[in-house]
């Protein structure tokens, strides 16, 4: 792992994400190294030659966050890194940012795969309008280990429970949903008592990691390989259309709050046009 500290002019960045006005990324790169990580495109701008997951730039910034600028706005921690990746335990960049945001009137959303977030429970409980989401797309610990280096599924679920018990709005972000692998109904039933809402996002494959994921499916789930070729090579939409309808119907029937981000690219495009 190549780690270096860099100086940046501002932690706040204007966002093109459909649900965020601003993003804060305390790090460049992420040692969680998710096999399906869309953020690997960042290498085009950073000049890193290492593989995605093998480098991290730790951001240092002396400028205070402009709290007036984000008043009433939505702020996302983080869009192209995990703000609670293992290096946060040493550097504490995310914690220092939270110490500033305690005084803000923004709507803050934090997304992570790490139980390290519980270290900052004292700060999180002081932040108004806070949502914390954990990415969970399986109950199979072995599949999770194949996909990323974040906390175990058991640890993520327990973290959600602790956050919920401390009055923090919790989200289980079922992302990315792997066709025929993600046991979505079982995940909902497992977590619904301590998760305030569920968000769903489908697996999108592009660039280099498209080949990596398809090779993985061919090796570990050969019986699904042809179905994945239909979805990701022949671009058949039937699976996602049917699953979206099934997910929506299940959540409505069981009184579960949810947001479906299956059409994420279309939402981003619509925001840009707006």
CSV table of C-alpha atoms in Angstrom, one decimal:
chain,number,residue,atom,x,y,z
A,1,UNK,CA,0.0,0.0,0.0
A,2,UNK,CA,1.5,3.3,-1.1
A,3,UNK,CA,0.4,6.1,1.3
A,4,UNK,CA,1.2,9.8,1.0
A,5,UNK,CA,-0.1,13.0,2.4
A,6,UNK,CA,-1.3,15.8,0.1
A,7,UNK,CA,-2.5,19.3,0.7
A,8,UNK,CA,-5.9,20.4,-0.8
A,9,UNK,CA,-7.5,23.8,-0.9
A,10,UNK,CA,-11.0,22.7,0.2
A,11,UNK,CA,-12.7,19.5,1.4
A,12,UNK,CA,-16.0,20.5,-0.2
A,13,UNK,CA,-16.6,19.6,-3.9
A,14,UNK,CA,-19.7,20.4,-5.9
A,15,UNK,CA,-21.6,17.1,-6.6
A,16,UNK,CA,-23.2,15.7,-9.7
A,17,UNK,CA,-24.8,12.9,-7.7
A,18,UNK,CA,-28.6,13.0,-7.9
A,19,UNK,CA,-29.1,13.1,-4.1
A,20,UNK,CA,-26.1,15.4,-3.1
A,21,UNK,CA,-25.3,19.0,-3.5
A,22,UNK,CA,-21.7,18.6,-2.2
A,23,UNK,CA,-19.3,15.7,-1.5
A,24,UNK,CA,-16.4,15.4,0.9
A,25,UNK,CA,-13.7,12.8,0.1
A,26,UNK,CA,-11.0,12.8,2.9
A,27,UNK,CA,-8.9,10.4,0.9
A,28,UNK,CA,-7.9,9.7,-2.7
A,29,UNK,CA,-8.1,6.0,-3.3
A,30,UNK,CA,-9.4,3.3,-1.0
A,31,UNK,CA,-7.7,0.2,0.5
A,32,UNK,CA,-11.0,-1.6,0.6
A,33,UNK,CA,-10.3,-2.4,-3.1
A,34,UNK,CA,-13.8,-3.4,-4.0
A,35,UNK,CA,-13.7,-5.5,-7.2
A,36,UNK,CA,-16.7,-3.7,-8.6
A,37,UNK,CA,-15.6,-0.2,-7.6
A,38,UNK,CA,-16.7,2.5,-10.0
A,39,UNK,CA,-14.4,5.0,-8.4
A,40,UNK,CA,-11.4,3.3,-10.0
A,41,UNK,CA,-11.9,5.9,-12.8
A,42,UNK,CA,-10.2,8.3,-10.4
A,43,UNK,CA,-6.8,7.0,-11.6
A,44,UNK,CA,-7.3,8.9,-14.8
A,45,UNK,CA,-6.9,12.1,-12.8
A,46,UNK,CA,-4.5,11.2,-10.0
A,47,UNK,CA,-1.5,10.0,-12.0
A,48,UNK,CA,-1.2,6.8,-9.9
A,49,UNK,CA,0.3,3.8,-11.6
A,50,UNK,CA,-0.6,1.4,-8.8
A,51,UNK,CA,-3.7,-0.8,-9.0
A,52,UNK,CA,-6.9,0.6,-7.5
A,53,UNK,CA,-6.9,-0.4,-3.8
A,54,UNK,CA,-3.1,-0.2,-3.6
A,55,UNK,CA,-2.7,3.5,-3.0
A,56,UNK,CA,-4.2,6.2,-0.8
A,57,UNK,CA,-3.5,9.9,-0.7
A,58,UNK,CA,-4.4,11.4,2.7
A,59,UNK,CA,-5.9,14.9,2.3
A,60,UNK,CA,-4.8,17.7,4.5
A,61,UNK,CA,-6.6,21.0,4.5
A,62,UNK,CA,-6.1,24.1,6.7
A,63,UNK,CA,-9.1,25.9,5.4
A,64,UNK,CA,-12.2,25.6,7.5
A,65,UNK,CA,-15.4,24.2,5.9
A,66,UNK,CA,-17.7,27.0,4.8
A,67,UNK,CA,-20.7,26.1,6.9
A,68,UNK,CA,-22.8,29.0,5.4
A,69,UNK,CA,-22.2,27.5,1.9
A,70,UNK,CA,-23.8,24.2,2.9
A,71,UNK,CA,-26.6,25.5,5.0
A,72,UNK,CA,-29.8,23.6,4.0
A,73,UNK,CA,-27.7,21.6,1.4
A,74,UNK,CA,-27.1,17.9,1.2
A,75,UNK,CA,-23.5,16.8,1.8
A,76,UNK,CA,-22.2,13.2,1.1
A,77,UNK,CA,-19.2,11.6,2.9
A,78,UNK,CA,-17.9,10.1,0.6
A,79,UNK,CA,-18.4,9.5,-3.1
A,80,UNK,CA,-15.0,8.0,-4.4
A,81,UNK,CA,-13.5,6.6,-1.2
A,82,UNK,CA,-14.6,5.1,2.1
A,83,UNK,CA,-14.2,7.8,4.7
A,84,UNK,CA,-13.7,5.1,7.3
A,85,UNK,CA,-11.1,3.1,5.5
A,86,UNK,CA,-8.4,1.5,7.8
A,87,UNK,CA,-6.1,4.6,7.4
A,88,UNK,CA,-8.7,6.8,9.1
A,89,UNK,CA,-7.8,5.0,12.4
A,90,UNK,CA,-4.3,6.6,12.2
A,91,UNK,CA,-5.0,9.9,10.4
A,92,UNK,CA,-8.4,10.9,11.8
A,93,UNK,CA,-9.3,13.1,8.8
A,94,UNK,CA,-12.9,12.1,8.8
A,95,UNK,CA,-13.2,12.7,12.6
A,96,UNK,CA,-11.7,16.2,12.2
A,97,UNK,CA,-14.3,17.0,9.4
A,98,UNK,CA,-17.1,15.8,11.6
A,99,UNK,CA,-15.9,18.1,14.4
A,100,UNK,CA,-16.5,21.0,12.1
A,101,UNK,CA,-19.9,19.7,10.7
A,102,UNK,CA,-21.4,19.5,14.2
A,103,UNK,CA,-22.1,23.2,13.9
A,104,UNK,CA,-23.6,22.9,10.4
A,105,UNK,CA,-27.2,23.0,9.3
A,106,UNK,CA,-26.6,20.7,6.3
A,107,UNK,CA,-28.2,17.3,5.6
A,108,UNK,CA,-25.2,15.0,6.0
A,109,UNK,CA,-25.1,11.5,4.6
A,110,UNK,CA,-22.2,9.1,5.4
A,111,UNK,CA,-21.7,5.8,3.6
A,112,UNK,CA,-19.2,3.2,4.7
A,113,UNK,CA,-18.3,-0.5,4.8
A,114,UNK,CA,-16.4,-0.2,8.1
A,115,UNK,CA,-17.3,-0.7,11.8
A,116,UNK,CA,-14.7,2.0,12.5
A,117,UNK,CA,-17.5,4.6,12.3
A,118,UNK,CA,-18.6,3.5,15.8
A,119,UNK,CA,-15.4,5.2,17.1
A,120,UNK,CA,-17.1,8.5,16.3
A,121,UNK,CA,-20.4,7.8,17.9
A,122,UNK,CA,-19.9,10.7,20.3
A,123,UNK,CA,-19.8,13.1,17.4
A,124,UNK,CA,-22.4,11.5,15.2
A,125,UNK,CA,-25.0,11.8,18.0
A,126,UNK,CA,-24.4,15.6,18.0
A,127,UNK,CA,-25.0,16.1,14.2
A,128,UNK,CA,-28.4,17.2,13.1
A,129,UNK,CA,-30.0,15.7,10.0
A,130,UNK,CA,-27.6,12.8,9.8
A,131,UNK,CA,-28.0,9.6,7.8
A,132,UNK,CA,-25.6,6.7,7.9
A,133,UNK,CA,-25.6,4.0,5.3
A,134,UNK,CA,-23.8,0.7,5.2
A,135,UNK,CA,-23.2,-1.1,1.9
A,136,UNK,CA,-24.4,-4.7,2.2
A,137,UNK,CA,-25.2,-6.9,-0.8
A,138,UNK,CA,-24.9,-10.4,0.6
A,139,UNK,CA,-25.2,-12.4,3.8
A,140,UNK,CA,-22.4,-14.7,2.5
A,141,UNK,CA,-19.2,-13.8,4.3
A,142,UNK,CA,-17.1,-15.6,1.7
A,143,UNK,CA,-18.6,-13.7,-1.2
A,144,UNK,CA,-18.0,-10.5,0.7
A,145,UNK,CA,-14.4,-11.4,1.2
A,146,UNK,CA,-14.0,-12.0,-2.5
A,147,UNK,CA,-15.5,-8.6,-3.3
A,148,UNK,CA,-13.9,-6.2,-0.7
A,149,UNK,CA,-11.7,-5.7,2.3
A,150,UNK,CA,-14.2,-3.9,4.4
A,151,UNK,CA,-15.7,-5.1,7.7
A,152,UNK,CA,-17.5,-8.4,7.8
A,153,UNK,CA,-21.2,-8.6,7.0
A,154,UNK,CA,-21.8,-9.5,10.7
A,155,UNK,CA,-19.9,-6.4,11.8
A,156,UNK,CA,-21.7,-4.1,9.4
A,157,UNK,CA,-25.1,-5.3,10.5
A,158,UNK,CA,-24.1,-4.9,14.2
A,159,UNK,CA,-22.9,-1.4,13.5
A,160,UNK,CA,-26.2,-0.5,11.9
A,161,UNK,CA,-27.9,-1.9,15.0
A,162,UNK,CA,-25.7,0.2,17.4
A,163,UNK,CA,-26.3,3.4,15.3
A,164,UNK,CA,-30.0,2.8,15.3
A,165,UNK,CA,-30.1,2.3,19.0
A,166,UNK,CA,-28.3,5.6,19.4
A,167,UNK,CA,-31.0,7.5,17.5
A,168,UNK,CA,-29.2,7.8,14.2
A,169,UNK,CA,-31.1,7.4,11.0
A,170,UNK,CA,-29.8,4.2,9.4
A,171,UNK,CA,-29.8,2.9,5.8
A,172,UNK,CA,-28.9,-0.4,4.4
A,173,UNK,CA,-27.6,0.3,0.9
A,174,UNK,CA,-28.0,-2.9,-1.0
A,175,UNK,CA,-25.4,-2.1,-3.5
A,176,UNK,CA,-24.4,-3.4,-5.9
A,177,UNK,CA,-27.1,-6.1,-6.3
A,178,UNK,CA,-25.5,-9.1,-8.1
A,179,UNK,CA,-28.0,-10.8,-10.3
A,180,UNK,CA,-29.1,-14.2,-8.9
A,181,UNK,CA,-26.6,-13.9,-6.1
A,182,UNK,CA,-27.7,-11.1,-3.8
A,183,UNK,CA,-30.3,-12.6,-1.5
A,184,UNK,CA,-32.3,-9.3,-1.2
A,185,UNK,CA,-35.3,-10.6,0.6
A,186,UNK,CA,-33.2,-12.4,3.3
A,187,UNK,CA,-31.1,-9.2,3.8
A,188,UNK,CA,-34.3,-7.1,4.3
A,189,UNK,CA,-35.7,-9.6,6.8
A,190,UNK,CA,-32.4,-9.8,8.7
A,191,UNK,CA,-32.0,-6.0,9.2
A,192,UNK,CA,-35.5,-4.5,9.0
A,193,UNK,CA,-35.8,-4.1,12.8
A,194,UNK,CA,-32.9,-1.7,13.1
A,195,UNK,CA,-32.7,-0.2,9.6
A,196,UNK,CA,-34.9,2.9,8.9
A,197,UNK,CA,-34.8,2.5,5.2
A,198,UNK,CA,-33.3,0.5,2.4
A,199,UNK,CA,-31.7,1.8,-0.8
A,200,UNK,CA,-31.2,-0.5,-3.8
A,201,UNK,CA,-28.7,-0.2,-6.7
A,202,UNK,CA,-28.0,-2.6,-9.4
A,203,UNK,CA,-24.6,-3.8,-10.5
A,204,UNK,CA,-23.3,-1.8,-13.4
A,205,UNK,CA,-20.3,-3.1,-15.2
A,206,UNK,CA,-17.9,-1.0,-17.3
A,207,UNK,CA,-14.3,-0.4,-18.0
A,208,UNK,CA,-11.7,-2.8,-16.7
A,209,UNK,CA,-13.7,-4.3,-13.8
A,210,UNK,CA,-16.4,-5.5,-16.2
A,211,UNK,CA,-14.0,-8.2,-17.4
A,212,UNK,CA,-12.8,-8.9,-13.8
A,213,UNK,CA,-16.4,-9.5,-12.6
A,214,UNK,CA,-17.4,-11.6,-15.6
A,215,UNK,CA,-14.3,-13.8,-15.1
A,216,UNK,CA,-15.1,-14.1,-11.4
A,217,UNK,CA,-18.7,-15.2,-12.2
A,218,UNK,CA,-17.4,-17.7,-14.8
A,219,UNK,CA,-15.0,-19.2,-12.2
A,220,UNK,CA,-17.1,-19.2,-9.0
A,221,UNK,CA,-20.7,-19.3,-10.5
A,222,UNK,CA,-20.4,-20.9,-13.9
A,223,UNK,CA,-24.1,-21.8,-13.9
A,224,UNK,CA,-24.8,-18.1,-13.9
A,225,UNK,CA,-22.3,-17.1,-16.6
A,226,UNK,CA,-24.7,-17.2,-19.6
A,227,UNK,CA,-27.2,-15.1,-17.7
A,228,UNK,CA,-24.5,-12.5,-16.9
A,229,UNK,CA,-23.6,-12.4,-20.6
A,230,UNK,CA,-27.2,-11.7,-21.4
A,231,UNK,CA,-27.3,-8.8,-19.0
A,232,UNK,CA,-23.8,-7.3,-19.4
A,233,UNK,CA,-22.8,-8.2,-23.0
A,234,UNK,CA,-26.2,-8.4,-24.8
A,235,UNK,CA,-27.6,-5.6,-22.6
A,236,UNK,CA,-30.9,-7.3,-21.9
A,237,UNK,CA,-32.9,-5.3,-19.4
A,238,UNK,CA,-35.6,-7.9,-18.4
A,239,UNK,CA,-33.9,-9.0,-15.2
A,240,UNK,CA,-33.6,-5.5,-13.8
A,241,UNK,CA,-37.1,-4.5,-14.8
A,242,UNK,CA,-38.6,-7.6,-13.2
A,243,UNK,CA,-36.5,-7.3,-10.0
A,244,UNK,CA,-37.3,-3.6,-9.6
A,245,UNK,CA,-41.0,-4.4,-9.7
A,246,UNK,CA,-40.6,-7.2,-7.3
A,247,UNK,CA,-38.5,-5.2,-4.8
A,248,UNK,CA,-40.9,-2.3,-5.0
A,249,UNK,CA,-43.9,-4.5,-4.4
A,250,UNK,CA,-42.3,-6.3,-1.5
A,251,UNK,CA,-41.3,-3.1,0.3
A,252,UNK,CA,-44.7,-1.5,-0.2
A,253,UNK,CA,-46.5,-4.6,1.0
A,254,UNK,CA,-44.4,-4.8,4.1
A,255,UNK,CA,-44.3,-1.1,4.9
A,256,UNK,CA,-40.6,-0.8,4.3
A,257,UNK,CA,-39.2,2.6,3.4
A,258,UNK,CA,-37.0,2.4,0.3
A,259,UNK,CA,-35.4,4.2,-2.6
A,260,UNK,CA,-34.6,2.4,-5.8
A,261,UNK,CA,-31.5,3.7,-7.6
A,262,UNK,CA,-31.6,1.1,-10.4
A,263,UNK,CA,-31.7,4.0,-12.9
A,264,UNK,CA,-28.7,5.9,-11.3
A,265,UNK,CA,-27.2,6.9,-14.7
A,266,UNK,CA,-30.4,8.3,-15.9
A,267,UNK,CA,-30.8,10.3,-12.6
A,268,UNK,CA,-27.3,11.7,-12.9
A,269,UNK,CA,-28.0,12.7,-16.5
A,270,UNK,CA,-31.3,14.4,-15.5
A,271,UNK,CA,-29.6,16.4,-12.7
A,272,UNK,CA,-26.9,17.6,-15.1
A,273,UNK,CA,-29.5,18.7,-17.6
A,274,UNK,CA,-31.5,20.5,-14.9
